Amino acid sequence: MYEVLKGRDFSELLKGDVSFVLCIGNTKTAEIPGITVAGANPDLIKFTPPADAELLYYGKCRSIPFPPATPDGKPTPALITYTALRLVKPQLFVVDSGLMIKPKIPYVSINAPVGENIYEREAMNIERVEEAFEYAKIFGKEVSKNSDCLMIAESIPAGTTTAGAVLKALGKEPKVSSSMPENPVEIKMKVIERAASRVNSEDPIEIIAKVGDPVMIGVTGVALGSEKPVVLAGGTQMAAVANLIKLFKKDFKVNIATTSYIAKDRTADIVGITPEDANVIAADPLLKNSSKEGLKAYEEGFVKEGVGMGGATLLAYVKGYESAFLKEVEKDYEKIVG
Amino acid sequence: MYEVLKGRDFSELLKGDVSFVLCIGNTKTAEIPGITVAGANPDLIKFTPPADAELLYYGKCRSIPFPPATPDGKPTPALITYTALRLVKPQLFVVDSGLMIKPKIPYVSINAPVGENIYEREAMNIERVEEAFEYAKIFGKEVSKNSDCLMIAESIPAGTTTAGAVLKALGKEPKVSSSMPENPVEIKMKVIERAASRVNSEDPIEIIAKVGDPVMIGVTGVALGSEKPVVLAGGTQMAAVANLIKLFKKDFKVNIATTSYIAKDRTADIVGITPEDANVIAADPLLKNSSKEGLKAYEEGFVKEGVGMGGATLLAYVKGYESAFLKEVEKDYEKIVG
């Protein structure tokens, strides 16, 4: 089940050979207490992106002994993405888009730096951003040569805060989502406003360097390098990236696939913060029907999106796995989470 | 123009969507005086693999201000590969298969170590070899999903010496080629024999770890991971890899594309050292007809092969660029070498 939230139904783009490109990285913004729950405790947050990527390849993590989870045990959305990729078997590449810890998989290096805490200082050196952006574009171009469509996903703790700062810097309302049902809006807004006040141009590279994060470099670069249609798989963060992409290339056709949980989030506004001519689809993995507490929690506003969960669900649906999907997700949940 | 040296003509494999995967790395074996001319001077040898890779993406090098060359100015075979890829535009990926210097491009990391000097000690830690091999297999599998054929190439100075040590360890005559017309056979044999005496098993991982080099990990791994046909683009080194592949998987169909200069090399024996059921093609880039001294030198036995030159030439021929090829190579030579 999916719903077109905005624009047209682009799901037919996923009928051919899809490449799934996951961009993962870290921003020290995640070290601000209370800003993110993308990790069971503060020391584990930096392991979440590599562990998510490992889960997609192996069905288990290697850098940590268990899948990433929130402090109260809600499991990573990579679980749902894993099931979709296991069923559909698209080509999968992972881009090191500024990691603190390298994943135990083959990965693509674009020489991206780790992002600084945007409350304290500029996110990244602009020359480093330019270099990594160039490499990401090259990689996007090469991947797209043998594919019909690129689906690009992300994993970066505190990524909704940096996304909010980018939206604010662009003069948009930074209505961002969160992996918590009670979005820590106050902390986020304090960070977002202070960071955004640093920006005084509409140059997308400069905005990323000042208030963004390294995963934005990977996603925008791969998308802009692609010679084939692109689907951005994600929520708030992909909305911010979509606006950046439009600054690089006005006529770029933005397609966003997210989850129904983002669509329902009243602290966020996925339709409002995406570019005017963007197409946005929300896929519903129907976790409300699950017998597993950890999965049902998504319906109550936990986690919501990440690691391309919404896009991967849409991909599974387009490829004919809609009726089997929840059962397969539960099977993987049992095996992986126990 | 190309010639089937052994087995059947496999060139039709290249008619579909090809992925060109270049595995680059370093072995400290290249630091033995006189063993290689893959660099204008000893300090530059370690830059040759990254510079070759940069040349393929940009038509120029970035890590060094000029293309790799021998001490007497014979240019890197990457030049010919560059022309072929520029014309055919296949998907290109570069794998960091144990580099001393990272290239200024997007590249795939398989966490391969730099190879030690095999005259002095074991090439690599066996756990590191196993890990990198696993990652290379995963990458090969993913790339192959959206391609019809993988062409795998290499660049590693002193790679013919480590290849010779592998052949010797396998009980084969280590008749290896060289980038010099006067192959420094005596130095090489001293290294090869001492290294090979260290091996007492037919386990391919152990052989690579004891006397091989990290590029062998990348090439064997990517090849064995592929779900589609594979063409190994290279000479002596690919012959050694082909024998290793057969130890992993007896029924693997080995296709090797090399240059006519390797075929003609009397110190080498590409037909004799390849597995019995291998298919071997030698492509002739017809550099003898060139007006450029640096290109004509190939006909006199300089350089001969590397960076997938023979395979890339074959690819250009299959894709319809045979009659234009030499002129296009010369055009690039003028622009790049001057």
XYZ file of C-alpha atoms in Angstrom:
676
model
C 0.000 0.000 0.000
C 1.328 3.382 -0.921
C -0.017 6.856 -1.369
C 0.977 9.695 -3.671
C 1.373 12.676 -1.352
C 2.416 15.159 -3.997
C 2.933 15.268 -7.778
C 2.641 12.108 -9.809
C 3.011 8.392 -9.152
C 6.618 7.634 -10.168
C 6.621 4.034 -8.977
C 6.965 2.669 -12.528
C 10.555 3.966 -12.460
C 11.324 1.055 -10.163
C 10.227 -1.638 -12.600
C 13.617 -2.013 -14.320
C 17.097 -2.624 -12.909
C 17.428 -0.525 -9.762
C 20.686 0.306 -8.004
C 20.230 0.909 -4.293
C 22.901 3.325 -3.048
C 23.135 3.864 0.711
C 25.107 6.932 1.840
C 26.217 6.737 5.465
C 28.109 9.147 7.670
C 28.339 10.962 10.975
C 27.907 14.476 12.281
C 29.121 15.442 15.738
C 25.804 17.272 16.051
C 24.569 13.857 17.238
C 26.699 14.329 20.385
C 24.371 17.084 21.653
C 22.518 15.401 24.543
C 18.917 14.492 23.729
C 19.040 15.328 20.027
C 18.885 11.778 18.664
C 17.912 8.263 19.738
C 19.651 6.561 16.805
C 21.649 4.339 19.131
C 21.022 2.440 22.362
C 23.324 4.824 24.252
C 25.494 7.856 23.349
C 28.617 5.756 22.826
C 26.843 3.529 20.317
C 25.383 6.298 18.129
C 28.495 6.506 15.962
C 28.202 2.770 15.191
C 24.653 3.044 13.866
C 25.492 3.927 10.224
C 28.121 1.179 9.681
C 25.963 -1.356 11.534
C 22.952 -0.449 9.370
C 25.013 -1.016 6.245
C 26.357 -4.341 7.509
C 22.837 -5.464 8.257
C 21.812 -4.871 4.643
C 24.634 -7.073 3.326
C 24.744 -9.814 5.943
C 21.397 -9.809 7.729
C 23.402 -9.070 10.872
C 25.798 -6.454 12.169
C 29.524 -6.912 12.600
C 30.796 -3.673 14.110
C 28.415 -4.123 17.051
C 26.994 -7.470 18.220
C 23.330 -6.461 17.816
C 21.286 -4.306 15.432
C 21.101 -0.560 16.134
C 18.148 0.408 18.326
C 16.785 3.304 20.321
C 17.570 3.382 24.076
C 14.182 1.754 24.733
C 14.804 -1.004 22.210
C 13.026 0.094 19.037
C 14.985 -1.518 16.221
C 16.650 0.228 13.273
C 14.601 0.795 10.104
C 17.414 -1.042 8.306
C 15.500 -4.185 9.289
C 12.650 -3.346 6.929
C 15.048 -2.250 4.209
C 16.928 -5.524 4.636
C 13.782 -7.552 4.018
C 12.962 -5.546 0.892
C 16.476 -5.938 -0.519
C 16.585 -9.629 0.366
C 13.395 -10.162 -1.637
C 14.090 -7.886 -4.617
C 17.895 -8.351 -4.771
C 18.744 -5.013 -6.378
C 22.349 -4.009 -6.797
C 23.519 -2.533 -3.469
C 26.372 -0.090 -2.953
C 27.305 1.689 0.254
C 29.054 5.066 0.159
C 31.251 6.197 3.064
C 29.838 9.702 3.251
C 31.897 10.845 6.244
C 32.004 7.956 8.712
C 33.646 7.845 12.129
C 33.836 4.037 11.970
C 34.373 2.151 8.717
C 31.858 -0.633 8.046
C 32.960 -4.260 7.693
C 31.809 -4.470 4.084
C 33.118 -3.269 0.733
C 32.277 0.419 0.505
C 32.810 3.351 -1.819
C 35.079 6.120 -0.575
C 34.404 9.694 -1.699
C 36.886 11.052 0.853
C 34.119 12.823 2.784
C 34.962 14.306 6.185
C 33.014 13.644 9.385
C 30.646 16.538 10.034
C 31.290 18.887 12.944
C 28.657 19.867 15.507
C 26.776 22.613 13.666
C 25.757 24.252 16.957
C 29.419 24.966 17.642
C 31.011 25.534 14.278
C 30.889 25.075 10.516
C 30.047 21.533 9.493
C 32.906 20.925 7.075
C 35.769 22.529 5.217
C 34.402 23.773 1.898
C 37.296 22.361 -0.177
C 36.656 18.934 1.321
C 32.964 19.284 0.490
C 33.767 20.216 -3.109
C 36.144 17.296 -3.528
C 33.762 14.715 -2.046
C 30.881 16.137 -4.068
C 32.873 15.711 -7.272
C 33.716 12.084 -6.428
C 30.093 11.358 -5.514
C 28.971 12.729 -8.883
C 31.445 10.492 -10.701
C 30.279 7.462 -8.750
C 26.615 8.299 -9.420
C 27.337 8.588 -13.123
C 29.157 5.251 -13.268
C 26.512 3.365 -11.292
C 23.721 4.793 -13.429
C 25.306 3.600 -16.683
C 24.170 0.003 -16.149
C 20.939 0.745 -14.242
C 17.469 1.998 -15.071
C 16.993 3.911 -11.824
C 19.018 4.874 -8.744
C 17.392 4.685 -5.339
C 19.467 6.651 -2.830
C 19.119 6.179 0.926
C 20.844 7.543 4.031
C 21.824 6.743 7.595
C 23.201 9.498 9.807
C 22.231 10.109 13.435
C 20.976 13.670 14.006
C 20.433 13.988 10.276
C 17.027 15.611 10.767
C 18.699 18.447 12.686
C 21.224 19.225 9.968
C 18.371 18.875 7.460
C 16.400 21.413 9.478
C 19.352 23.797 9.449
C 19.580 23.506 5.654
C 15.838 24.147 5.278
C 16.048 27.146 7.586
C 19.067 28.480 5.703
C 16.995 28.229 2.520
C 14.205 30.256 4.080
C 11.905 27.268 4.524
C 10.070 26.364 7.691
C 12.323 23.726 9.333
C 9.461 21.377 10.156
C 11.461 18.214 10.629
C 10.651 14.743 11.797
C 12.369 12.675 14.474
C 12.915 9.071 15.481
C 11.103 9.821 18.754
C 7.328 10.158 19.141
C 8.017 13.271 21.218
C 10.197 15.157 18.763
C 12.798 17.135 20.809
C 11.801 20.214 18.864
C 13.163 22.723 21.354
C 16.736 21.423 21.360
C 16.657 20.993 17.595
C 15.381 24.506 16.967
C 18.089 26.007 19.139
C 20.722 24.211 17.053
C 19.002 24.915 13.756
C 18.600 28.629 14.359
C 22.113 29.226 15.572
C 23.569 27.205 12.687
C 21.384 28.802 10.005
C 22.335 32.310 11.137
C 25.820 31.472 9.844
C 24.621 31.174 6.236
C 24.432 34.202 3.986
C 24.289 32.751 0.484
C 22.194 30.439 -1.655
C 25.203 28.458 -2.825
C 24.380 24.812 -2.080
C 28.002 23.795 -1.497
C 28.412 26.617 0.986
C 25.165 25.742 2.769
C 26.224 22.103 3.112
C 29.663 23.147 4.351
C 28.271 25.584 6.907
C 25.243 23.807 8.372
C 24.829 20.465 6.602
C 26.344 17.054 7.075
C 28.540 14.784 4.935
C 25.710 12.455 3.932
C 24.148 15.366 2.049
C 27.293 15.499 -0.075
C 26.982 11.829 -0.988
C 23.267 11.931 -1.741
C 23.283 15.174 -3.762
C 26.420 14.118 -5.620
C 25.233 10.638 -6.546
C 21.838 12.042 -7.577
C 23.293 14.818 -9.722
C 25.830 12.466 -11.308
C 23.180 9.973 -12.354
C 22.260 9.750 -16.013
C 19.061 7.894 -15.092
C 16.004 8.760 -12.952
C 16.627 9.036 -9.232
C 14.423 8.182 -6.265
C 15.454 9.664 -2.921
C 14.457 7.192 -0.223
C 13.897 9.036 3.020
C 11.936 11.705 4.878
C 13.071 15.053 6.232
C 16.671 14.570 5.183
C 15.758 13.803 1.591
C 13.455 16.836 1.562
C 16.437 19.010 2.492
C 18.621 17.283 -0.109
C 15.909 17.777 -2.724
C 16.004 21.525 -2.142
C 19.779 21.531 -2.436
C 19.614 19.538 -5.668
C 17.273 22.136 -7.126
C 19.848 24.855 -6.383
C 22.447 22.896 -8.362
C 20.101 22.034 -11.209
C 16.728 23.728 -11.492
C 15.154 21.188 -13.845
C 16.230 18.079 -11.900
C 13.215 15.829 -11.437
C 12.987 15.014 -7.727
C 11.191 11.822 -6.674
C 10.956 11.070 -2.968
C 9.783 7.797 -1.472
C 9.182 7.819 2.255
C 7.103 5.975 4.840
C 3.501 6.512 5.879
C 4.883 7.281 9.359
C 6.588 10.409 8.040
C 3.414 11.365 6.167
C 1.483 11.160 9.421
C 4.008 13.062 11.543
C 2.358 16.301 12.645
C 5.622 17.919 13.789
C 6.939 17.433 10.259
C 5.573 18.554 6.909
C 7.049 16.446 4.144
C 4.728 17.940 1.514
C 5.452 21.506 2.546
C 9.245 21.293 2.769
C 9.851 19.466 -0.512
C 10.360 21.437 -3.747
C 7.151 22.546 -5.435
C 7.468 20.237 -8.427
C 8.685 17.201 -6.442
C 6.874 13.874 -6.547
C 6.416 12.349 -3.112
C 5.137 8.854 -2.338
C 4.580 7.406 1.125
C 4.718 3.613 1.383
C 3.039 1.850 4.288
C 4.820 -1.291 5.485
C 1.660 -2.067 7.493
C 3.627 -2.627 10.683
C 0.459 -1.782 12.636
C -0.707 -5.264 11.725
C 2.380 -6.879 13.198
C 2.370 -9.075 16.264
C 5.884 -7.843 17.170
C 6.012 -4.982 19.654
C 9.232 -3.586 18.145
C 7.559 -3.274 14.754
C 4.192 -2.014 15.985
C 6.082 0.830 17.695
C 6.631 2.438 14.270
C 2.897 3.082 14.072
C 3.147 4.896 17.410
C 5.739 7.267 16.008
C 8.987 5.587 16.912
C 11.819 5.518 14.349
C 9.520 6.322 11.378
C 12.104 6.292 8.577
C 15.777 5.851 7.752
C 18.131 3.612 5.718
C 15.693 4.042 2.820
C 12.933 2.127 4.594
C 10.068 3.847 2.738
C 11.720 3.595 -0.658
C 12.729 -0.026 -0.123
C 9.156 -0.867 0.888
C 7.865 0.804 -2.274
C 10.452 -1.129 -4.290
C 9.288 -4.421 -2.773
C 5.673 -3.525 -3.578
C 6.419 -2.587 -7.185
C 8.339 -5.849 -7.631
C 5.337 -7.894 -6.501
C 6.059 -8.595 -2.836
C 3.252 -6.500 -1.337
C 1.122 -9.283 0.105
C 4.094 -11.233 1.459
C 5.975 -8.241 2.821
C 4.897 -7.982 6.458
C 5.311 -11.709 7.012
C 8.815 -11.580 5.549
C 9.682 -8.555 7.694
C 8.507 -10.429 10.786
C 10.566 -13.470 9.812
C 13.677 -11.316 9.558
C 12.781 -9.508 12.777
C 12.663 -12.818 14.637
C 15.966 -13.941 13.186
C 17.803 -10.637 13.629
C 16.287 -9.095 16.758
C 15.139 -12.323 18.359
C 42.883 -7.025 -34.918
C 42.949 -9.773 -32.351
C 44.055 -13.383 -32.213
C 42.733 -16.355 -30.251
C 45.847 -17.788 -28.592
C 44.086 -20.592 -26.758
C 40.583 -22.017 -26.409
C 37.659 -20.279 -28.039
C 36.853 -16.746 -29.169
C 34.942 -15.246 -26.215
C 34.771 -11.721 -27.600
C 30.976 -11.867 -27.995
C 30.768 -11.670 -24.179
C 31.699 -8.019 -24.550
C 28.737 -7.107 -26.751
C 26.367 -6.292 -23.866
C 26.748 -3.986 -20.865
C 30.310 -4.385 -19.585
C 31.570 -3.219 -16.190
C 35.254 -2.401 -16.200
C 36.723 -2.997 -12.739
C 40.298 -1.862 -12.141
C 42.031 -3.299 -9.062
C 45.059 -1.282 -7.967
C 47.560 -1.779 -5.181
C 51.169 -1.896 -4.104
C 53.689 -4.493 -3.022
C 56.948 -3.484 -1.365
C 58.529 -6.068 -3.655
C 58.663 -3.147 -6.110
C 61.278 -1.525 -3.845
C 63.879 -4.155 -4.802
C 66.299 -2.231 -7.055
C 65.947 -3.057 -10.742
C 62.834 -5.206 -10.458
C 60.360 -2.813 -12.096
C 60.301 0.236 -14.350
C 56.671 1.102 -13.563
C 57.620 4.634 -12.530
C 60.031 7.317 -13.734
C 62.136 6.879 -10.570
C 61.959 4.703 -7.431
C 60.112 7.375 -5.429
C 57.394 7.625 -8.052
C 56.658 3.892 -8.372
C 54.131 3.937 -5.546
C 52.169 6.681 -7.339
C 51.745 4.669 -10.528
C 48.555 2.757 -9.564
C 46.574 5.776 -8.285
C 47.798 7.899 -11.191
C 46.736 5.207 -13.683
C 43.270 5.160 -12.150
C 42.987 8.954 -12.203
C 43.977 8.961 -15.844
C 41.081 6.648 -16.699
C 38.533 8.975 -15.066
C 39.948 12.383 -15.964
C 42.237 11.909 -18.945
C 44.974 13.265 -16.677
C 46.627 12.425 -13.376
C 46.117 14.302 -10.120
C 48.405 12.598 -7.600
C 51.393 13.334 -9.837
C 51.553 16.123 -12.419
C 52.266 13.819 -15.393
C 51.244 10.321 -16.493
C 53.250 7.376 -15.126
C 56.175 6.402 -17.341
C 59.295 4.279 -17.333
C 62.609 5.996 -16.407
C 63.320 6.448 -20.134
C 59.908 7.975 -20.786
C 57.744 5.149 -22.111
C 54.194 6.061 -21.076
C 51.789 3.997 -18.998
C 49.497 1.508 -20.785
C 46.647 3.336 -19.025
C 46.821 5.703 -21.987
C 45.532 3.049 -24.369
C 42.943 1.867 -21.853
C 41.812 5.474 -21.427
C 41.148 5.825 -25.148
C 39.163 2.586 -25.237
C 37.032 3.582 -22.234
C 36.533 7.105 -23.577
C 35.143 5.629 -26.798
C 33.076 2.747 -25.362
C 32.021 4.419 -22.080
C 31.561 1.241 -20.028
C 30.822 1.498 -16.337
C 34.151 1.994 -14.546
C 34.917 1.153 -10.920
C 38.302 1.267 -9.217
C 39.056 -1.003 -6.275
C 41.679 -0.021 -3.685
C 43.358 -3.385 -3.556
C 46.100 -2.441 -1.097
C 47.316 1.036 -2.049
C 50.082 3.081 -0.442
C 48.554 6.299 -1.815
C 44.809 6.777 -2.211
C 43.710 7.974 -5.655
C 41.892 11.286 -6.132
C 38.734 9.603 -7.423
C 35.833 7.696 -5.880
C 37.095 4.202 -5.178
C 35.904 0.974 -3.608
C 37.571 -0.067 -0.368
C 37.933 -3.775 0.408
C 40.258 -3.031 3.329
C 43.195 -4.728 1.586
C 46.661 -4.308 3.112
C 49.742 -3.149 1.198
C 51.831 -6.161 0.213
C 55.178 -6.753 1.876
C 58.394 -7.468 -0.021
C 58.050 -11.196 -0.721
C 61.818 -11.614 -0.873
C 62.012 -10.645 2.798
C 58.785 -11.926 4.334
C 55.229 -13.112 3.876
C 53.201 -10.819 1.653
C 50.214 -10.274 3.932
C 48.518 -11.361 7.116
C 46.182 -14.225 6.219
C 43.214 -12.855 8.220
C 43.499 -9.584 6.320
C 43.601 -11.517 3.045
C 40.481 -13.466 3.986
C 38.588 -10.328 4.961
C 39.505 -8.391 1.818
C 38.719 -11.429 -0.337
C 35.251 -11.652 1.185
C 34.592 -7.950 0.531
C 35.887 -8.243 -3.041
C 33.508 -11.153 -3.660
C 30.566 -9.114 -2.363
C 31.509 -6.188 -4.566
C 31.915 -8.462 -7.613
C 28.479 -9.939 -6.995
C 26.812 -6.528 -6.678
C 28.469 -5.078 -9.779
C 27.578 -8.129 -11.842
C 23.866 -7.863 -11.009
C 23.326 -5.003 -13.471
C 25.954 -6.011 -16.043
C 26.336 -8.623 -18.760
C 30.066 -9.113 -18.283
C 32.830 -7.978 -15.913
C 36.198 -7.010 -17.324
C 38.773 -6.937 -14.535
C 42.101 -5.144 -14.890
C 45.087 -4.426 -12.617
C 47.871 -1.977 -11.899
C 50.594 -2.936 -9.425
C 54.313 -2.329 -9.912
C 56.365 -5.552 -9.600
C 53.163 -7.517 -10.137
C 54.857 -9.881 -12.574
C 57.291 -10.923 -9.831
C 54.564 -11.780 -7.326
C 52.719 -13.499 -10.184
C 55.856 -15.531 -10.874
C 56.089 -16.526 -7.219
C 52.481 -17.714 -7.292
C 53.074 -19.721 -10.459
C 56.228 -21.255 -8.976
C 54.368 -22.090 -5.746
C 51.790 -23.882 -7.892
C 54.479 -25.949 -9.570
C 54.288 -24.049 -12.839
C 57.224 -22.651 -14.752
C 57.343 -18.981 -13.669
C 57.839 -17.670 -17.200
C 56.765 -14.117 -16.620
C 56.760 -10.979 -18.719
C 58.139 -7.546 -17.878
C 57.679 -3.908 -18.766
C 61.293 -3.859 -19.977
C 62.507 -5.316 -23.284
C 65.381 -6.845 -21.305
C 63.371 -8.664 -18.654
C 65.426 -8.597 -15.391
C 64.921 -12.336 -15.143
C 67.811 -12.990 -12.797
C 66.659 -10.628 -10.038
C 63.080 -11.818 -10.450
C 64.000 -15.498 -10.248
C 65.970 -14.920 -7.073
C 62.926 -13.328 -5.471
C 60.490 -15.853 -6.905
C 62.426 -18.882 -5.757
C 63.057 -17.665 -2.253
C 59.425 -16.616 -1.858
C 57.964 -19.797 -3.330
C 60.058 -21.973 -1.001
C 57.890 -20.543 1.791
C 54.724 -22.182 0.423
C 53.759 -25.707 1.384
C 50.083 -25.928 0.522
C 47.726 -25.582 -2.424
C 45.356 -23.342 -0.517
C 44.905 -20.244 -2.709
C 44.358 -17.876 0.228
C 47.562 -19.114 1.837
C 49.508 -18.793 -1.398
C 48.331 -15.193 -1.882
C 49.150 -14.369 1.742
C 52.618 -15.902 1.541
C 53.933 -14.886 -1.884
C 51.221 -12.925 -3.666
C 50.143 -9.313 -3.627
C 46.958 -7.484 -2.619
C 45.769 -6.911 -6.191
C 45.399 -10.685 -6.529
C 42.861 -10.551 -3.692
C 40.804 -7.922 -5.483
C 40.891 -9.617 -8.883
C 40.178 -13.170 -7.658
C 37.487 -11.921 -5.285
C 35.647 -9.767 -7.804
C 35.864 -12.561 -10.406
C 34.602 -15.254 -8.042
C 31.814 -13.028 -6.740
C 30.496 -12.264 -10.206
C 27.247 -13.867 -11.304
C 28.075 -13.039 -14.934
C 30.934 -14.006 -17.272
C 34.319 -12.521 -16.442
C 37.161 -11.391 -18.674
C 40.535 -10.931 -16.993
C 42.342 -8.108 -18.783
C 46.071 -8.567 -18.417
C 49.086 -10.759 -19.051
C 51.294 -12.637 -16.615
C 49.449 -11.384 -13.565
C 46.069 -12.499 -14.857
C 47.563 -15.886 -15.750
C 48.601 -16.301 -12.107
C 45.186 -15.117 -10.913
C 43.500 -17.539 -13.307
C 45.340 -20.439 -11.691
C 44.323 -19.224 -8.233
C 40.688 -18.907 -9.333
C 40.747 -22.519 -10.483
C 41.869 -23.593 -7.009
C 38.859 -21.832 -5.506
C 36.404 -23.063 -8.123
C 37.431 -25.790 -10.537
C 34.701 -25.144 -13.106
C 35.154 -21.362 -13.283
C 35.388 -20.349 -16.928
C 38.533 -18.251 -17.312
C 38.712 -15.760 -20.185
C 41.874 -13.709 -20.536
C 42.332 -10.765 -22.870
C 45.871 -9.495 -23.258
C 47.991 -7.635 -25.788
C 49.834 -8.929 -28.817
C 53.022 -7.700 -27.103
C 52.578 -10.262 -24.339
C 51.857 -12.937 -26.935
C 55.134 -12.130 -28.661
C 57.238 -11.995 -25.472
C 59.723 -14.861 -25.622
C 60.688 -14.631 -21.958
C 57.031 -15.173 -21.102
C 54.627 -17.965 -22.041
C 51.061 -16.768 -21.649
C 49.653 -19.898 -23.278
C 51.715 -22.250 -21.138
C 51.088 -20.638 -17.759
C 47.308 -20.210 -18.072
C 44.947 -22.998 -16.964
C 44.461 -25.731 -19.524
C 40.827 -24.880 -20.285
C 41.326 -21.087 -20.310
C 40.412 -18.953 -23.300
C 43.105 -16.461 -24.191
C 42.832 -13.654 -26.727
C 45.599 -11.219 -27.685
C 44.474 -7.858 -29.077
C 46.837 -5.802 -31.187
C 46.465 -2.039 -30.757
C 48.652 -1.676 -33.876
C 50.989 0.767 -32.170
C 53.692 -0.275 -34.623
C 51.890 1.890 -37.153
C 52.038 4.932 -34.901
C 54.070 8.030 -35.665
C 54.631 8.588 -31.919
C 57.895 7.212 -30.552
C 56.374 6.556 -27.107
C 53.713 4.337 -28.658
C 55.962 2.580 -31.180
C 58.137 1.537 -28.209
C 55.474 -1.004 -27.229
C 56.257 -2.933 -30.396
C 59.904 -3.047 -29.292
C 58.926 -4.708 -26.042
C 58.527 -1.775 -23.689
C 55.600 -1.748 -21.246
C 53.624 -4.419 -23.165
C 50.532 -4.619 -20.923
C 48.899 -3.301 -17.770
C 45.796 -1.390 -16.616
C 43.773 -3.778 -18.789
C 45.260 -2.431 -22.012
C 44.730 -5.640 -24.023
C 41.207 -6.199 -22.762
C 40.226 -2.573 -23.265
C 41.564 -2.719 -26.822
C 39.515 -5.856 -27.476
C 36.471 -4.129 -25.973
C 36.926 -1.143 -28.303
C 37.229 -3.492 -31.284
C 34.112 -5.469 -30.375
C 32.184 -2.220 -29.950
C 33.080 -1.089 -33.472
C 36.042 1.223 -32.934
C 38.715 -0.920 -34.606
C 39.471 1.258 -37.602
C 39.434 4.500 -35.598
C 41.353 3.172 -32.615
C 44.980 4.041 -33.348
C 44.094 7.567 -34.450
C 42.098 8.100 -31.246
C 44.971 6.706 -29.146
C 47.356 9.125 -30.849
C 44.999 12.031 -30.233
C 44.907 11.204 -26.529
C 48.668 10.649 -26.476
C 49.228 14.158 -27.835
C 46.858 15.687 -25.324
C 48.063 13.728 -22.307
C 51.785 13.138 -22.940
C 52.296 16.096 -25.272
